[in-house]
Structure formats: structure tokens, C-alpha cells
PDB file of C-alpha atoms in Angstrom:
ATOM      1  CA  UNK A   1       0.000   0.000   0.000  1.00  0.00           C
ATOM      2  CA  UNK A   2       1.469   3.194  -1.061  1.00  0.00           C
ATOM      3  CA  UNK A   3       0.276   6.896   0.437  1.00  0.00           C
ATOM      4  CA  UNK A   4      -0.833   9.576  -1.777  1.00  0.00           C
ATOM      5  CA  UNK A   5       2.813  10.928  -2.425  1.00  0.00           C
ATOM      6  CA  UNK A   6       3.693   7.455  -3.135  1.00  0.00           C
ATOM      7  CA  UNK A   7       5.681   6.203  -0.098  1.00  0.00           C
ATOM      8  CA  UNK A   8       4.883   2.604   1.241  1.00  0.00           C
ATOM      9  CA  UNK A   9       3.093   2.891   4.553  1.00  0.00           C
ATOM     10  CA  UNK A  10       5.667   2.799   7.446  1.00  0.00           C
ATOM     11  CA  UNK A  11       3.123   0.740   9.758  1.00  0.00           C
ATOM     12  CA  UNK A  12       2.589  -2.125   6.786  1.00  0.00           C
ATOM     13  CA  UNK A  13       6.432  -1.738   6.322  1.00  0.00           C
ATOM     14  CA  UNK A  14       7.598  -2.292   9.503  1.00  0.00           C
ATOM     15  CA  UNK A  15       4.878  -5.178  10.263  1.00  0.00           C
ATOM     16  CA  UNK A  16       6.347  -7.189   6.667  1.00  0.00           C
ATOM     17  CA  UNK A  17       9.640  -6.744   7.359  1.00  0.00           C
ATOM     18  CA  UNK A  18       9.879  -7.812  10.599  1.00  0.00           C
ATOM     19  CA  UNK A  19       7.681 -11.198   9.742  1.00  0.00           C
ATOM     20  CA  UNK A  20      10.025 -11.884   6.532  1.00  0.00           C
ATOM     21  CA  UNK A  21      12.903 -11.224   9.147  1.00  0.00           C
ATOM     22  CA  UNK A  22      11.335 -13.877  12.246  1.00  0.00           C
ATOM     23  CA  UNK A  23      11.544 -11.053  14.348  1.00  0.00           C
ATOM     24  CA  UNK A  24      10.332 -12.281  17.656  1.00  0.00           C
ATOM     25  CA  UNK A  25      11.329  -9.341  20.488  1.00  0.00           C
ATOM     26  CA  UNK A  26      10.826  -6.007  19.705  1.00  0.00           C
ATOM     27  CA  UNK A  27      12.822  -3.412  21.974  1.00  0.00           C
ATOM     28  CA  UNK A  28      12.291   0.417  21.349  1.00  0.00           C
ATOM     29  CA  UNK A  29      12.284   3.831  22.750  1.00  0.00           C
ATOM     30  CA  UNK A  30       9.044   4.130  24.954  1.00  0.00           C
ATOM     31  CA  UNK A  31       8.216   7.441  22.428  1.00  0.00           C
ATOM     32  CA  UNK A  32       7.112   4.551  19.847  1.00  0.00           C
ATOM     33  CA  UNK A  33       4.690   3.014  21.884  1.00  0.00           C
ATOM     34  CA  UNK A  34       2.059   4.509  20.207  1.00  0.00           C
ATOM     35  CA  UNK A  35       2.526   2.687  17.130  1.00  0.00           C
ATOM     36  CA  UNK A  36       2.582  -0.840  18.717  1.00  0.00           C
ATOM     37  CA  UNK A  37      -1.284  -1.425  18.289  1.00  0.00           C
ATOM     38  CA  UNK A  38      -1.099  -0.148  15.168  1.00  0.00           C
ATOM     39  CA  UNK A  39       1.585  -3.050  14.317  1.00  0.00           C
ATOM     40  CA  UNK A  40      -0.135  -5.688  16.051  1.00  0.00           C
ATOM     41  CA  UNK A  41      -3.465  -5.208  14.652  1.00  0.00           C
ATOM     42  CA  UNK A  42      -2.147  -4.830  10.952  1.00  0.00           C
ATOM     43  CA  UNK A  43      -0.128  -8.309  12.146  1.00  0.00           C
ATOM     44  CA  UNK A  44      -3.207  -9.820  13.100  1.00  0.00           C
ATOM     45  CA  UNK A  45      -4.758  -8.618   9.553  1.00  0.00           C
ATOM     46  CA  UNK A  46      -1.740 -10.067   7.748  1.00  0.00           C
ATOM     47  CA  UNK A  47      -1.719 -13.671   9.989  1.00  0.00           C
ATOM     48  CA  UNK A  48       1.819 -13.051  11.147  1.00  0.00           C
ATOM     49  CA  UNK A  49       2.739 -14.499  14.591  1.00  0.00           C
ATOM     50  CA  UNK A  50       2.084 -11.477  17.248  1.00  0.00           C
ATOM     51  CA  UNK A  51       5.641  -9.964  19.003  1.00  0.00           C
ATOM     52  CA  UNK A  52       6.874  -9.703  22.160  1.00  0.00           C
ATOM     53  CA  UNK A  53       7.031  -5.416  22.496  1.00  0.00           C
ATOM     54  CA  UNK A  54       9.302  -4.013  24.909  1.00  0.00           C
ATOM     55  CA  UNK A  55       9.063  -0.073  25.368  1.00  0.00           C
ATOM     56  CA  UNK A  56      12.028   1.844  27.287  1.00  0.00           C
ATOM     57  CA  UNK A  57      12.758   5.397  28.731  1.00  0.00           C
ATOM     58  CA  UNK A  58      14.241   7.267  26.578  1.00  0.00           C
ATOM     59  CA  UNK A  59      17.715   8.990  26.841  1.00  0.00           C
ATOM     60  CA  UNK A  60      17.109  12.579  27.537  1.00  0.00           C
ATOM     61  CA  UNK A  61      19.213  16.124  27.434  1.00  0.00           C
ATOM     62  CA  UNK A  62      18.460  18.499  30.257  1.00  0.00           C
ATOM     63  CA  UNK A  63      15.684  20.035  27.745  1.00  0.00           C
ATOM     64  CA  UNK A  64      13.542  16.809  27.994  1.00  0.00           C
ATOM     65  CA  UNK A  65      14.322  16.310  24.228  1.00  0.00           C
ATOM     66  CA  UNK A  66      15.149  13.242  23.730  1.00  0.00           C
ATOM     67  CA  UNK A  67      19.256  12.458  22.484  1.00  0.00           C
ATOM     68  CA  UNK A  68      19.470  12.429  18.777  1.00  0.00           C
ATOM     69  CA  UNK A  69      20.586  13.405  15.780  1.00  0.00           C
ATOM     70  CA  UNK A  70      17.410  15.686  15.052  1.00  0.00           C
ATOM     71  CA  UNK A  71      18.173  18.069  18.377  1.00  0.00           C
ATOM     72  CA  UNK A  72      22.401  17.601  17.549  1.00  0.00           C
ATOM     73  CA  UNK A  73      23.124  15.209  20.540  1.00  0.00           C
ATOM     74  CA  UNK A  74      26.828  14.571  20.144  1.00  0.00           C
ATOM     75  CA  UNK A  75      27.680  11.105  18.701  1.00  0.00           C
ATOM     76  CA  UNK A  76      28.785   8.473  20.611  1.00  0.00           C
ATOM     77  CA  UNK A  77      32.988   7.414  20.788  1.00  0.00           C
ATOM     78  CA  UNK A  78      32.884   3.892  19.668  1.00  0.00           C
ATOM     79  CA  UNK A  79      36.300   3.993  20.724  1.00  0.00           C
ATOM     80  CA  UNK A  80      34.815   3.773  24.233  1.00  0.00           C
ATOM     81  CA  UNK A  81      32.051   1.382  23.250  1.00  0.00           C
ATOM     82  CA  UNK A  82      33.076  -1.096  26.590  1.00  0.00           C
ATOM     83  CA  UNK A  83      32.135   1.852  28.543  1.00  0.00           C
ATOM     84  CA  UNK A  84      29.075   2.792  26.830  1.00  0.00           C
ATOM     85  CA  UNK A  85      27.457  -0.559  27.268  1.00  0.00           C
ATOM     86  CA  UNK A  86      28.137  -0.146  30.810  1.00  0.00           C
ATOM     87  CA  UNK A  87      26.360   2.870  30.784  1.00  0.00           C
ATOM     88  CA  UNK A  88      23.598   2.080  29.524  1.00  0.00           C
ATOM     89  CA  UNK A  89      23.164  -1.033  31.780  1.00  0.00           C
ATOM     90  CA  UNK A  90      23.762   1.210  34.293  1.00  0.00           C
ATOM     91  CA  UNK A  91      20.967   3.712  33.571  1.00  0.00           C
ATOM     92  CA  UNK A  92      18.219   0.360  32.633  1.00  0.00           C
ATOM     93  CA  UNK A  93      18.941  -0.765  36.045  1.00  0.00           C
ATOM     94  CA  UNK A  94      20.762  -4.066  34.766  1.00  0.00           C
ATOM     95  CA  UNK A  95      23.654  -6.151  36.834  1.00  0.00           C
ATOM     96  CA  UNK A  96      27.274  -5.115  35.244  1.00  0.00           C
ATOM     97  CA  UNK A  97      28.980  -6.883  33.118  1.00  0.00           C
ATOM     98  CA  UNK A  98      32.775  -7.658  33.060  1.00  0.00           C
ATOM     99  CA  UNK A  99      34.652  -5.282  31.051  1.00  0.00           C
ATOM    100  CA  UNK A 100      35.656  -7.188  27.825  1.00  0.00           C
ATOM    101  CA  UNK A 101      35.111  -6.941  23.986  1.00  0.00           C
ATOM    102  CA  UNK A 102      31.580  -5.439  23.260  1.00  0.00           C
ATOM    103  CA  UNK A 103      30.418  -8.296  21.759  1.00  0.00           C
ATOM    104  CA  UNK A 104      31.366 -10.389  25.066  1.00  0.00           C
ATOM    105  CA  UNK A 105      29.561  -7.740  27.580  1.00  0.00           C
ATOM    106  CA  UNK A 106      26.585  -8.089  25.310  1.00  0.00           C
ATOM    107  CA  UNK A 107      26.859 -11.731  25.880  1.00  0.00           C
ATOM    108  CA  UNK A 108      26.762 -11.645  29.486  1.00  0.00           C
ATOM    109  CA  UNK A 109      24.256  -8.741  29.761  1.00  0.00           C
ATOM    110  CA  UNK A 110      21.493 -11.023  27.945  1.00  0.00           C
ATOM    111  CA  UNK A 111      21.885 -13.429  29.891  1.00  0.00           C
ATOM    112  CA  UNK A 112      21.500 -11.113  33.007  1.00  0.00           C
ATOM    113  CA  UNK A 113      18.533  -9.096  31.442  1.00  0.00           C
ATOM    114  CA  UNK A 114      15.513  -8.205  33.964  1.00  0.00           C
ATOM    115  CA  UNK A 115      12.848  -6.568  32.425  1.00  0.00           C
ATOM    116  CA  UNK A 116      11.449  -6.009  35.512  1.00  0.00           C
ATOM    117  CA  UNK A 117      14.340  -4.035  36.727  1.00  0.00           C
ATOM    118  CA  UNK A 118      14.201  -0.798  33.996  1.00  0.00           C
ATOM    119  CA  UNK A 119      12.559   1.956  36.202  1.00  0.00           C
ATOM    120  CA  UNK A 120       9.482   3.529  34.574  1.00  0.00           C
ATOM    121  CA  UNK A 121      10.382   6.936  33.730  1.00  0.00           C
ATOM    122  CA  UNK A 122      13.931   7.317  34.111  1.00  0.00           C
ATOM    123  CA  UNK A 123      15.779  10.171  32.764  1.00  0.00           C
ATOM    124  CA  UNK A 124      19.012   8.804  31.237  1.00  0.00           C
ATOM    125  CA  UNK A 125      20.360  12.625  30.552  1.00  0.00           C
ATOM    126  CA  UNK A 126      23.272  12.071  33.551  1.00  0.00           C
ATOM    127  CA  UNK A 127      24.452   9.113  32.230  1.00  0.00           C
ATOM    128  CA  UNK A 128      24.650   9.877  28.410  1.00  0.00           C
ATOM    129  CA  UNK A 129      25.988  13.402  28.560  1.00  0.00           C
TER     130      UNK A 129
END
């Protein structure tokens, strides 16, 4: 389905792509939540299996904007990307990790991972800044 001006509709989009994909988990910025019946019901429509939606705090400056390209957040130092994941454990309430190669921490942090832990409303803007 394609709007007026021709673009594909970003709710059909997202729904097809993540079924041809075998998406399962969906994990996104709590600012998105309003799309998530949107995606389920046009999933339901289409007879693709329902997700699992998971819908965070965002990351905020001291404006309440939320950290992004759009309002010029700075990017982040890959270089420090050990440190980073730490940080952002940190501000979703998670256990550390050791510090190792990124692609270890993220190892270990998914196997730690408490949903039940992130803290409704938190304001990440000390942690990211």
C-alpha cells in the first residue's frame, strides 16, 4: 500500500519486514509506543505471529528532548564502546557486566537481562551526557 505521495506505509512496512525477518522481540524507545497497536493489529490482519514489544525510557538532554541526531546530541565514541554498554546497563537498572570486547559484555548482559528491573520513567540525561 502506497500513500498519496507514493511512499509505502511505514506501519505495513515495519509489520512485513519484521515477519520476513522472524523477528520475535521487539525493543524500542518508549516514544514509539504509540505505534505498537497499530503493528499488532495490521499483524493480526496479515496472519503473522504477534511480538513480544518491549518499550524503554528514553535517553534525555536536560531540555527533555530526547538524544538524537534531530536536536544535535553529540555522537557516541565507539572507541569507548566497553564503557558505553556499561552505561547504559547502568541507567536500565541491569547487573554489570565484566569489562571485555563489546560483543562479550553483550553476551553476558542477555543473559542477566531483567525486564522487571528498567525503572518507569527514568531520565538517562546524567548518564549519556
Amino acid at each position: 500500500l502506497k500513500r498519496r505521495d507514493g511512499i509505502i506505509s511505514y506501519q505495513l512496512a515495519v509489520v512485513v519486514d519484521d515477519a520476513l525477518q522472524g523477528i520475535t522481540h521487539v525493543v524500542r524507545g518508549a516514544d514509539l509506543l504509540d505505534n505498537t497497536a497499530r503493528q499488532i493489529w495490521l499483524g493480526q490482519c496479515l496472519n503473522v505471529p504477534q511480538l513480544n514489544y518491549c518499550h524503554i525510557p528514553l535517553a534525555m538532554n536536560d531540555q527533555g528532548q530526547k538524544l538524537s541526531k534531530q536536536n544535535l546530541a553529540k555522537p557516541l565514541d565507539l572507541t569507548q564502546a566497553p564503557q558505553l554498554i556499561q552505561q547504559a546497563l547502568q541507567a536500565l537498572n541491569q547487573p554489570t557486566v565484566e569489562v571485555d570486547s563489546p560483543q562479550r559484555m553483550l553476551v553476558q548482559a542477555v543473559s542477566q537481562w531483567d525486564i522487571n528491573r528498567i525503572l518507569k520513567g527514568v531520565q538517562f540525561d546524567q548518564v549519556f551526557e
